[in-house]
XYZ file of C-alpha atoms in Angstrom:
585
model
C 5.891 80.258 5.661
C 6.753 76.560 5.285
C 10.415 75.943 4.574
C 11.556 73.076 2.291
C 12.955 70.178 4.229
C 16.474 69.809 3.127
C 17.967 66.390 2.952
C 20.119 65.091 5.844
C 20.936 61.682 7.482
C 17.660 61.696 9.267
C 15.663 62.125 6.019
C 17.602 59.995 3.554
C 16.364 56.314 3.839
C 18.811 53.458 3.757
C 18.678 51.120 0.890
C 18.475 47.360 1.408
C 21.978 46.921 -0.037
C 23.337 49.406 2.454
C 21.680 47.490 5.433
C 23.053 44.092 4.115
C 26.509 45.717 3.669
C 26.479 47.092 7.254
C 25.225 43.807 8.741
C 27.655 41.800 6.649
C 30.697 43.949 7.612
C 29.661 43.872 11.316
C 29.413 40.106 11.113
C 32.733 39.796 9.420
C 34.382 42.009 12.200
C 32.836 39.976 15.000
C 33.903 36.605 13.365
C 37.434 37.910 12.793
C 37.631 38.999 16.491
C 36.418 35.566 17.563
C 38.989 33.835 15.282
C 41.779 36.114 16.687
C 40.726 35.682 20.363
C 43.194 32.951 21.361
C 46.174 35.075 20.102
C 45.037 38.662 21.265
C 47.511 38.787 24.212
C 50.434 37.656 22.174
C 53.170 40.359 22.456
C 54.488 41.727 19.178
C 57.316 44.258 18.456
C 56.720 48.061 19.004
C 56.277 49.717 15.704
C 57.350 53.163 16.322
C 55.478 54.929 13.384
C 52.179 53.024 13.988
C 50.750 54.903 16.847
C 51.421 58.524 15.698
C 50.238 57.659 12.215
C 47.138 55.976 13.570
C 46.136 58.874 15.934
C 46.886 61.414 13.282
C 44.298 59.657 10.889
C 41.779 59.135 13.587
C 42.036 62.727 14.920
C 41.728 64.089 11.318
C 38.812 61.725 10.339
C 36.757 62.461 13.661
C 37.356 66.147 13.337
C 36.206 66.224 9.625
C 33.216 64.091 10.497
C 32.350 66.358 13.355
C 32.516 69.343 11.008
C 30.239 67.601 8.497
C 27.708 66.922 11.097
C 28.049 70.496 12.246
C 27.204 71.773 8.796
C 24.241 69.456 8.587
C 23.153 70.918 12.068
C 23.521 74.516 10.609
C 21.235 73.780 7.718
C 18.679 71.815 9.626
C 18.847 72.969 13.158
C 18.548 69.445 14.405
C 19.817 69.057 17.967
C 20.713 65.427 17.585
C 23.011 66.233 14.720
C 24.651 69.024 16.989
C 25.261 66.355 19.669
C 26.850 64.137 17.123
C 29.029 66.891 15.818
C 30.143 67.587 19.457
C 30.818 63.810 20.039
C 33.050 63.334 16.935
C 34.871 66.708 17.706
C 35.566 65.434 21.151
C 36.626 62.068 19.889
C 39.045 63.695 17.430
C 40.529 66.298 19.791
C 41.055 64.068 22.835
C 43.366 61.799 20.750
C 45.806 64.809 20.185
C 46.846 65.014 23.865
C 46.742 61.292 24.074
C 49.511 60.741 21.453
C 51.384 63.753 22.824
C 51.628 62.133 26.263
C 52.082 58.672 25.025
C 55.493 57.202 26.282
C 58.228 56.552 23.852
C 56.572 58.370 20.947
C 57.909 61.938 21.184
C 59.845 61.350 24.423
C 60.427 58.668 26.926
C 57.674 59.780 29.405
C 55.557 61.856 26.872
C 55.241 65.620 26.373
C 53.345 68.075 28.358
C 54.855 66.927 31.591
C 53.039 63.630 31.299
C 53.316 60.830 33.960
C 53.054 57.083 33.466
C 49.212 57.221 33.945
C 48.563 60.215 31.684
C 48.162 58.581 28.306
C 45.969 55.671 29.623
C 43.616 58.292 31.215
C 43.411 59.998 27.885
C 42.490 56.541 26.411
C 39.821 56.106 29.143
C 38.439 59.617 28.392
C 38.560 58.974 24.638
C 36.770 55.542 24.783
C 34.483 56.543 27.701
C 33.428 59.983 26.203
C 32.369 58.647 22.852
C 29.642 56.189 24.075
C 28.526 59.085 26.502
C 28.100 61.267 23.435
C 26.102 58.438 21.672
C 23.855 58.048 24.662
C 23.307 61.858 24.747
C 22.392 61.549 21.101
C 19.883 58.823 21.793
C 18.240 61.116 24.360
C 18.186 64.013 21.992
C 16.462 61.962 19.294
C 13.049 62.888 20.962
C 13.643 66.401 19.680
C 14.762 65.477 16.133
C 11.632 66.991 14.610
C 12.099 70.287 16.511
C 14.471 72.521 14.636
C 16.608 75.131 16.613
C 15.695 78.544 15.130
C 17.850 79.945 12.452
C 18.721 82.888 14.798
C 20.020 80.708 17.511
C 21.821 78.003 15.468
C 25.072 79.734 15.189
C 25.386 80.639 18.821
C 24.287 77.252 20.042
C 26.774 75.469 17.738
C 29.680 77.736 18.818
C 28.828 77.201 22.554
C 28.725 73.408 21.995
C 31.955 73.471 20.189
C 33.569 75.702 22.772
C 32.369 73.459 25.625
C 34.063 70.527 23.797
C 37.361 72.324 23.428
C 37.100 73.477 27.024
C 36.528 69.994 28.190
C 39.590 68.598 26.304
C 41.694 71.410 27.721
C 40.552 70.776 31.376
C 41.342 67.073 30.954
C 44.757 67.818 29.571
C 45.539 70.067 32.502
C 44.172 67.553 34.963
C 45.965 64.399 33.420
C 49.400 66.215 32.858
C 49.614 68.549 35.788
C 48.199 66.220 38.358
C 49.145 62.889 37.104
C 50.622 61.790 40.395
C 47.091 61.993 41.875
C 45.587 59.897 39.268
C 44.505 56.209 40.169
C 47.059 53.827 38.732
C 45.273 51.780 35.984
C 48.328 50.766 34.014
C 51.367 48.821 35.253
C 54.381 48.070 32.860
C 52.070 48.496 29.752
C 49.443 46.132 31.364
C 45.796 46.994 31.295
C 44.579 44.550 34.069
C 43.837 47.335 36.498
C 41.471 49.008 33.991
C 39.357 45.877 34.292
C 39.724 45.466 38.074
C 39.040 48.978 38.812
C 35.691 48.719 37.073
C 36.520 51.390 34.634
C 37.019 49.118 31.667
C 33.682 47.251 32.268
C 31.805 50.515 32.561
C 33.023 51.764 29.273
C 32.291 48.335 27.734
C 28.717 48.430 29.137
C 28.169 51.988 28.011
C 29.115 51.040 24.439
C 26.943 47.907 24.564
C 23.987 50.065 25.682
C 24.722 52.571 22.935
C 24.785 49.765 20.347
C 21.376 48.501 21.688
C 19.851 51.874 21.875
C 20.786 52.542 18.219
C 19.412 49.352 17.035
C 16.150 49.814 19.122
C 15.396 53.490 18.286
C 16.784 53.696 14.722
C 15.799 50.257 13.627
C 18.343 50.684 10.666
C 15.950 52.736 8.708
C 18.000 55.741 7.648
C 21.529 56.073 6.534
C 22.482 57.648 9.920
C 20.881 54.625 11.682
C 22.805 52.065 9.544
C 26.335 53.572 9.683
C 26.426 54.998 13.124
C 25.409 51.708 14.543
C 28.108 49.991 12.631
C 30.582 52.647 13.748
C 29.779 52.245 17.393
C 29.603 48.402 17.087
C 33.175 48.414 15.761
C 34.251 50.839 18.457
C 32.684 48.400 20.981
C 34.801 45.584 19.512
C 37.782 47.937 19.819
C 37.245 48.223 23.642
C 36.557 44.580 24.045
C 39.747 43.463 22.251
C 41.769 46.011 24.184
C 40.449 44.649 27.563
C 41.006 41.067 26.512
C 44.530 41.832 25.149
C 45.718 43.156 28.476
C 48.727 45.118 27.417
C 50.234 47.532 24.920
C 51.872 46.236 21.841
C 49.991 42.866 21.890
C 48.329 41.536 18.847
C 44.976 42.617 20.433
C 46.353 46.146 20.987
C 47.327 46.483 17.356
C 43.991 44.952 16.366
C 41.988 47.264 18.557
C 43.740 50.361 16.981
C 42.755 49.113 13.609
C 39.175 48.875 14.825
C 39.395 52.375 16.068
C 40.481 53.630 12.632
C 37.617 51.480 10.999
C 35.176 53.038 13.415
C 36.168 56.552 12.696
C 36.196 56.029 8.948
C 32.703 54.513 8.634
C 30.795 57.668 8.984
C 33.184 59.733 6.912
C 33.159 57.313 4.161
C 29.280 57.381 3.943
C 29.495 61.084 4.204
C 31.708 61.339 1.241
C 29.588 58.721 -0.781
C 26.287 60.571 -0.028
C 28.012 63.951 -0.780
C 29.128 62.657 -4.191
C 25.609 61.346 -4.934
C 23.934 64.683 -3.866
C 26.551 66.593 -5.885
C 25.498 64.698 -9.048
C 21.828 65.382 -8.326
C 22.741 69.041 -7.619
C 24.494 69.323 -10.992
C 21.335 67.955 -12.554
C 19.221 70.555 -10.708
C 21.572 73.225 -11.673
C 21.103 72.474 -15.381
C 17.417 72.482 -14.900
C 17.561 75.709 -13.077
C 19.653 77.286 -15.797
C 17.250 75.975 -18.393
C 14.268 77.383 -16.375
C 16.100 80.611 -15.812
C 17.732 81.515 -19.083
C 15.140 80.259 -21.371
C 12.116 81.534 -19.717
C 9.889 83.618 -22.028
C 9.321 86.016 -19.026
C 11.919 88.320 -17.802
C 13.649 86.603 -14.920
C 16.496 87.982 -12.703
C 18.079 87.557 -9.261
C 19.153 90.130 -6.713
C 21.284 90.080 -3.475
C 20.094 91.481 -0.160
C 21.158 95.004 -1.264
C 18.853 94.770 -4.294
C 21.802 94.680 -6.751
C 21.077 92.598 -9.776
C 23.236 89.502 -9.928
C 21.927 87.641 -12.989
C 19.378 88.396 -15.718
C 18.014 86.295 -18.589
C 17.750 87.240 -22.268
C 14.011 88.129 -21.968
C 15.055 91.046 -19.560
C 17.013 92.608 -22.407
C 14.194 92.293 -24.773
C 11.741 93.648 -22.422
C 13.487 96.863 -21.376
C 16.097 97.206 -23.941
C 19.236 97.151 -21.779
C 22.219 94.678 -22.347
C 22.968 92.084 -19.649
C 26.128 94.097 -18.898
C 24.120 97.198 -18.159
C 21.774 95.392 -15.697
C 24.491 93.750 -13.556
C 25.411 95.239 -10.244
C 22.745 97.938 -10.752
C 19.939 98.497 -8.158
C 16.691 96.880 -9.282
C 14.784 100.225 -8.377
C 16.689 102.028 -11.069
C 14.535 100.317 -13.736
C 11.196 101.471 -12.020
C 9.381 104.727 -12.681
C 9.889 107.264 -9.882
C 6.335 107.240 -8.656
C 6.489 103.456 -8.163
C 9.782 103.252 -6.577
C 8.681 103.378 -2.980
C 6.081 100.574 -3.431
C 8.671 98.442 -5.321
C 11.153 98.866 -2.608
C 8.561 97.949 0.122
C 7.649 94.636 -1.691
C 11.334 93.938 -1.924
C 11.728 94.367 1.781
C 8.702 92.142 2.484
C 10.352 89.448 0.233
C 13.478 89.639 2.394
C 11.362 88.573 5.421
C 10.542 85.343 3.505
C 7.177 86.455 2.017
C 6.792 86.058 -1.660
C 5.311 89.174 -3.412
C 3.142 89.606 -6.414
C 2.290 93.180 -7.473
C 1.775 95.447 -10.405
C 4.134 98.218 -11.230
C 5.492 100.318 -14.156
C 9.040 99.617 -15.590
C 11.068 102.082 -17.486
C 12.381 101.124 -20.979
C 15.764 102.249 -22.059
C 14.213 104.672 -24.549
C 12.241 106.282 -21.771
C 8.818 104.592 -22.463
C 6.764 103.049 -19.771
C 5.700 99.476 -19.559
C 3.072 98.181 -17.274
C 4.380 95.050 -15.579
C 3.340 92.390 -13.112
C 6.227 91.572 -10.720
C 6.649 88.429 -8.714
C 9.385 88.584 -6.106
C 10.463 85.280 -4.521
C 12.814 85.081 -1.533
C 16.057 83.058 -2.070
C 16.539 80.995 1.206
C 19.821 79.347 1.907
C 20.382 77.558 5.305
C 17.195 79.034 6.648
C 18.301 82.597 5.737
C 17.041 84.915 3.035
C 20.094 85.921 0.908
C 18.288 87.670 -1.926
C 15.406 87.333 -4.203
C 14.409 86.141 -7.683
C 12.150 88.400 -9.767
C 9.817 87.555 -12.665
C 8.674 90.442 -14.737
C 5.667 90.176 -16.996
C 4.652 92.782 -19.640
C 0.969 93.430 -19.009
C 0.595 96.644 -21.095
C -1.912 95.076 -23.365
C -3.750 93.446 -20.577
C -4.019 96.894 -18.692
C -5.144 98.577 -21.837
C -7.742 95.880 -22.427
C -8.887 96.158 -18.843
C -9.230 99.908 -19.146
C -11.420 99.680 -22.201
C -13.421 96.926 -20.581
C -13.841 98.811 -17.485
C -15.040 101.799 -19.494
C -17.471 99.903 -21.528
C -19.003 97.643 -18.931
C -18.936 99.737 -15.660
C -22.718 100.117 -15.704
C -23.255 96.541 -16.748
C -20.914 95.194 -13.953
C -22.707 97.187 -11.444
C -26.031 95.568 -12.347
C -24.884 92.181 -13.253
C -25.930 89.200 -11.072
C -23.557 86.590 -12.681
C -19.949 86.103 -11.566
C -17.985 86.460 -14.866
C -15.468 83.840 -14.164
C -17.337 80.979 -12.860
C -20.700 81.582 -14.411
C -22.342 81.232 -11.007
C -24.564 83.802 -9.287
C -22.480 86.578 -7.650
C -22.686 87.754 -4.053
C -25.275 90.379 -4.856
C -27.673 87.860 -6.404
C -26.832 85.496 -3.571
C -28.074 87.911 -0.888
C -31.268 88.599 -2.797
C -32.018 85.076 -3.342
C -31.314 84.083 0.301
C -33.535 86.834 1.559
C -36.342 85.754 -0.723
C -36.192 82.028 0.060
C -35.573 82.734 3.763
C -38.963 84.405 3.896
C -40.755 81.728 1.835
C -39.378 78.917 4.063
C -40.425 80.857 7.173
C -44.001 81.156 5.848
C -44.214 77.560 4.670
C -42.441 76.266 8.003
C -39.765 74.586 5.794
C -36.083 74.173 6.398
C -33.335 75.976 4.225
C -29.938 74.423 3.796
C -26.621 75.954 2.925
C -23.361 74.442 1.569
C -20.189 76.503 1.792
C -17.158 75.324 -0.192
C -13.658 76.357 -0.048
C -10.754 74.951 -2.153
C -7.939 73.424 -0.003
C -4.537 75.211 -0.162
C -5.635 77.258 -3.106
C -3.025 80.003 -2.394
C -0.304 77.429 -2.844
C -2.056 76.363 -6.083
C -1.983 79.975 -7.360
C 1.642 80.493 -6.279
C 2.907 77.213 -7.934
C 0.802 77.234 -11.196
C -0.019 80.821 -11.678
C -3.366 82.794 -11.446
C -4.314 81.788 -14.976
C -4.423 78.200 -13.969
C -6.085 79.226 -10.682
C -8.818 80.785 -12.770
C -9.291 77.701 -14.893
C -9.424 75.666 -11.775
C -12.263 77.971 -10.396
C -14.219 77.701 -13.636
C -14.125 73.895 -13.427
C -15.336 73.894 -9.857
C -18.071 76.369 -10.810
C -19.382 73.957 -13.282
C -19.461 71.215 -10.798
C -21.631 73.435 -8.422
C -23.847 74.676 -11.149
C -24.733 71.115 -12.292
C -25.379 69.937 -8.760
C -27.645 72.928 -7.869
C -29.538 72.954 -11.226
C -32.881 71.577 -9.947
C -32.566 72.173 -6.281
C -31.504 75.605 -5.574
C -28.782 78.313 -6.429
C -25.017 77.988 -6.858
C -23.089 81.156 -6.160
C -19.521 82.335 -5.873
C -19.321 83.453 -2.294
C -15.869 85.233 -2.544
C -12.356 84.364 -3.784
C -12.254 80.501 -4.086
C -15.162 80.096 -1.767
C -18.549 78.982 -3.444
C -21.914 78.008 -2.072
C -25.157 76.451 -2.856
C -28.621 77.538 -1.263
C -31.050 74.617 -0.939
C -34.595 75.886 -0.018
C -36.912 73.298 1.514
C -34.131 70.735 1.668
C -33.062 68.755 4.760
C -29.578 68.424 6.338
C -29.461 64.814 5.123
C -30.107 65.980 1.532
C -27.552 68.651 1.792
C -24.873 66.463 3.151
C -25.421 63.911 0.459
C -25.046 66.630 -2.071
C -22.022 68.040 -0.534
C -20.254 64.623 -0.514
C -21.038 64.043 -4.198
C -19.650 67.577 -5.028
C -16.497 66.793 -2.963
C -15.931 63.451 -4.745
C -16.583 65.131 -8.172
C -14.081 67.781 -7.501
C -11.403 65.305 -6.330
C -12.299 63.232 -9.532
C -11.483 66.165 -11.802
C -7.749 65.225 -11.058
C -6.457 68.815 -11.294
C -2.887 68.563 -10.216
C -1.791 70.257 -7.066
C 1.608 69.580 -5.551
C 0.746 71.007 -2.190
C -2.359 68.818 -1.675
C -2.115 65.590 0.417
C -3.797 63.724 -2.509
C -1.743 65.371 -5.269
C -4.848 66.952 -6.786
C -7.177 69.856 -6.076
C -9.650 69.024 -3.236
C -12.274 70.977 -1.322
C -13.719 71.273 2.121
C -17.370 71.856 2.581
C -19.442 73.054 5.592
C -23.131 72.360 5.721
C -25.923 73.674 7.869
C -29.775 73.640 7.989
C -31.983 76.194 9.648
C -35.785 76.406 10.146
C -36.388 80.277 9.653
C -38.144 82.057 12.576
C -39.564 85.454 13.024
C -36.525 86.681 14.948
C -33.786 85.041 12.840
C -31.857 86.211 9.824
C -30.201 84.216 7.027
C -26.669 85.336 8.066
C -27.172 82.690 10.876
C -27.336 80.010 8.065
C -24.143 81.314 6.644
C -22.381 81.579 9.967
C -23.236 77.978 10.784
C -21.884 76.701 7.565
C -18.822 78.809 7.957
C -18.111 77.135 11.338
C -18.618 73.759 9.882
C -16.275 74.684 7.010
C -13.617 75.879 9.498
C -13.898 72.502 11.435
C -13.419 70.571 8.067
C -10.434 72.625 7.402
C -9.031 72.162 10.984
C -9.558 68.416 11.147
C -7.700 67.471 7.868
C -9.498 69.103 4.779
C -11.130 67.412 1.872
C -14.211 66.527 3.845
C -17.757 67.472 4.524
C -18.742 68.522 8.148
C -22.129 69.666 9.189
C -22.827 72.251 11.678
C -24.602 69.714 13.924
C -21.366 67.761 13.818
C -19.381 70.773 15.083
C -21.529 71.328 18.071
C -21.920 67.627 19.046
């Protein structure tokens, strides 16, 4: 069963205004940095509350952003989103030991047994780990259209977050307990050794590669492309300014911290914006749903996985005579007559596997009377998991009674009839007789016989969406098209289900192909709406074959060839005509 594609940052296209805003803000930050360049190394006073306040905000924002990416991953199963969740979780968590070990914040040398090099190595791990995560994200993009299975999403997510937490813990132990063994990359608050050791340039280069990779792969098409690129670019400016500033508490050092805060805030801000927008859409959809559910003329209800009724509409009360309160929290099987309970339970279990069910049953009215009903059970799927089912109950008592009387009155007539009652075409029995007769005639006259087999594209989806009544109307219209086409050339018949055919005695493959293409165009030209069709309307695929009958051949060969051609038409895109010669060549 195809699952609806839920919106995430990979599927929501960025608007032109968003791209302009991102480019404009990026340019502004770049120009501001260039303007401040001559003053970056100027020393300023140490503002005691600044660093803990800044780190607290960044840690909170990055962890919240990581969580939001994680939730999007749980819904979509997208590996790149999981990588981003891990990257932001890491970025948020690594700042915590960084501030705890920073000198002169909570103690002279920092907490956790920190040494003079501890805090700066946490800074390196923070600013080096973030671009590594982004580079991993870029590598994971090749799998963005492959979703991790629902069964494995939770385990994969938990293992990823556990790995991030473990990595932060290992680094904390390493940088605090073994700080004397750490290479010295800061002297008297000066960062020159970060540059001369090559560590700073490597981080700077990784961030530059991350920015270039995002621009090259994403091309600023989606919301994620736009704002992640901006966030990484501002982070790149942060590292650049830090390296140029050269020491703590300089203008550049403060300016870089502000850039870190902006970088962390970009993604969260757009998350909140999009969530607010989607909430408004959700509220509108909820009102539409309520209108469809509560005011539906058919009895509509919902059940949880235990088959307990959660909600019912007014039509349920009218149909079976119970009040809404009497329905709620009751097992849905309680309203089915005993001999149909097992079948009804089976169909519900099938719905819980994700397969919609449509079947007939007998419901029990409050007064004890029986009502013939048509039941449609539709699975409720949330985050890829079936959490219950919707049910639609239609009273078909009159329909069943009419069917019984009609069956009794026309039993003999139906057995002898050669016409399909719905489409007005020849039925299968007539088709077999006609084919046998024309096959022998063409054999005697050494003439070809052609066969066109037609099947409506995605017709099950049409019936599921618009109902069987609309499906029947559709078949009737298609039947008229075939009847008109075959009027002077052969016989049009309903082969079975939505499959129809035309027998063309003494007609060549060229003639049959031309007729089939005209039929295909005319069906598409009917413009019967179909939301699951690529064209938006009902279309058909047709297979065509031509055979010269021989003494040792049978007409089933002709049907088989057309069926193979029809299969090829379906396989290669639908809404087309394929000949059997085309299949084999």
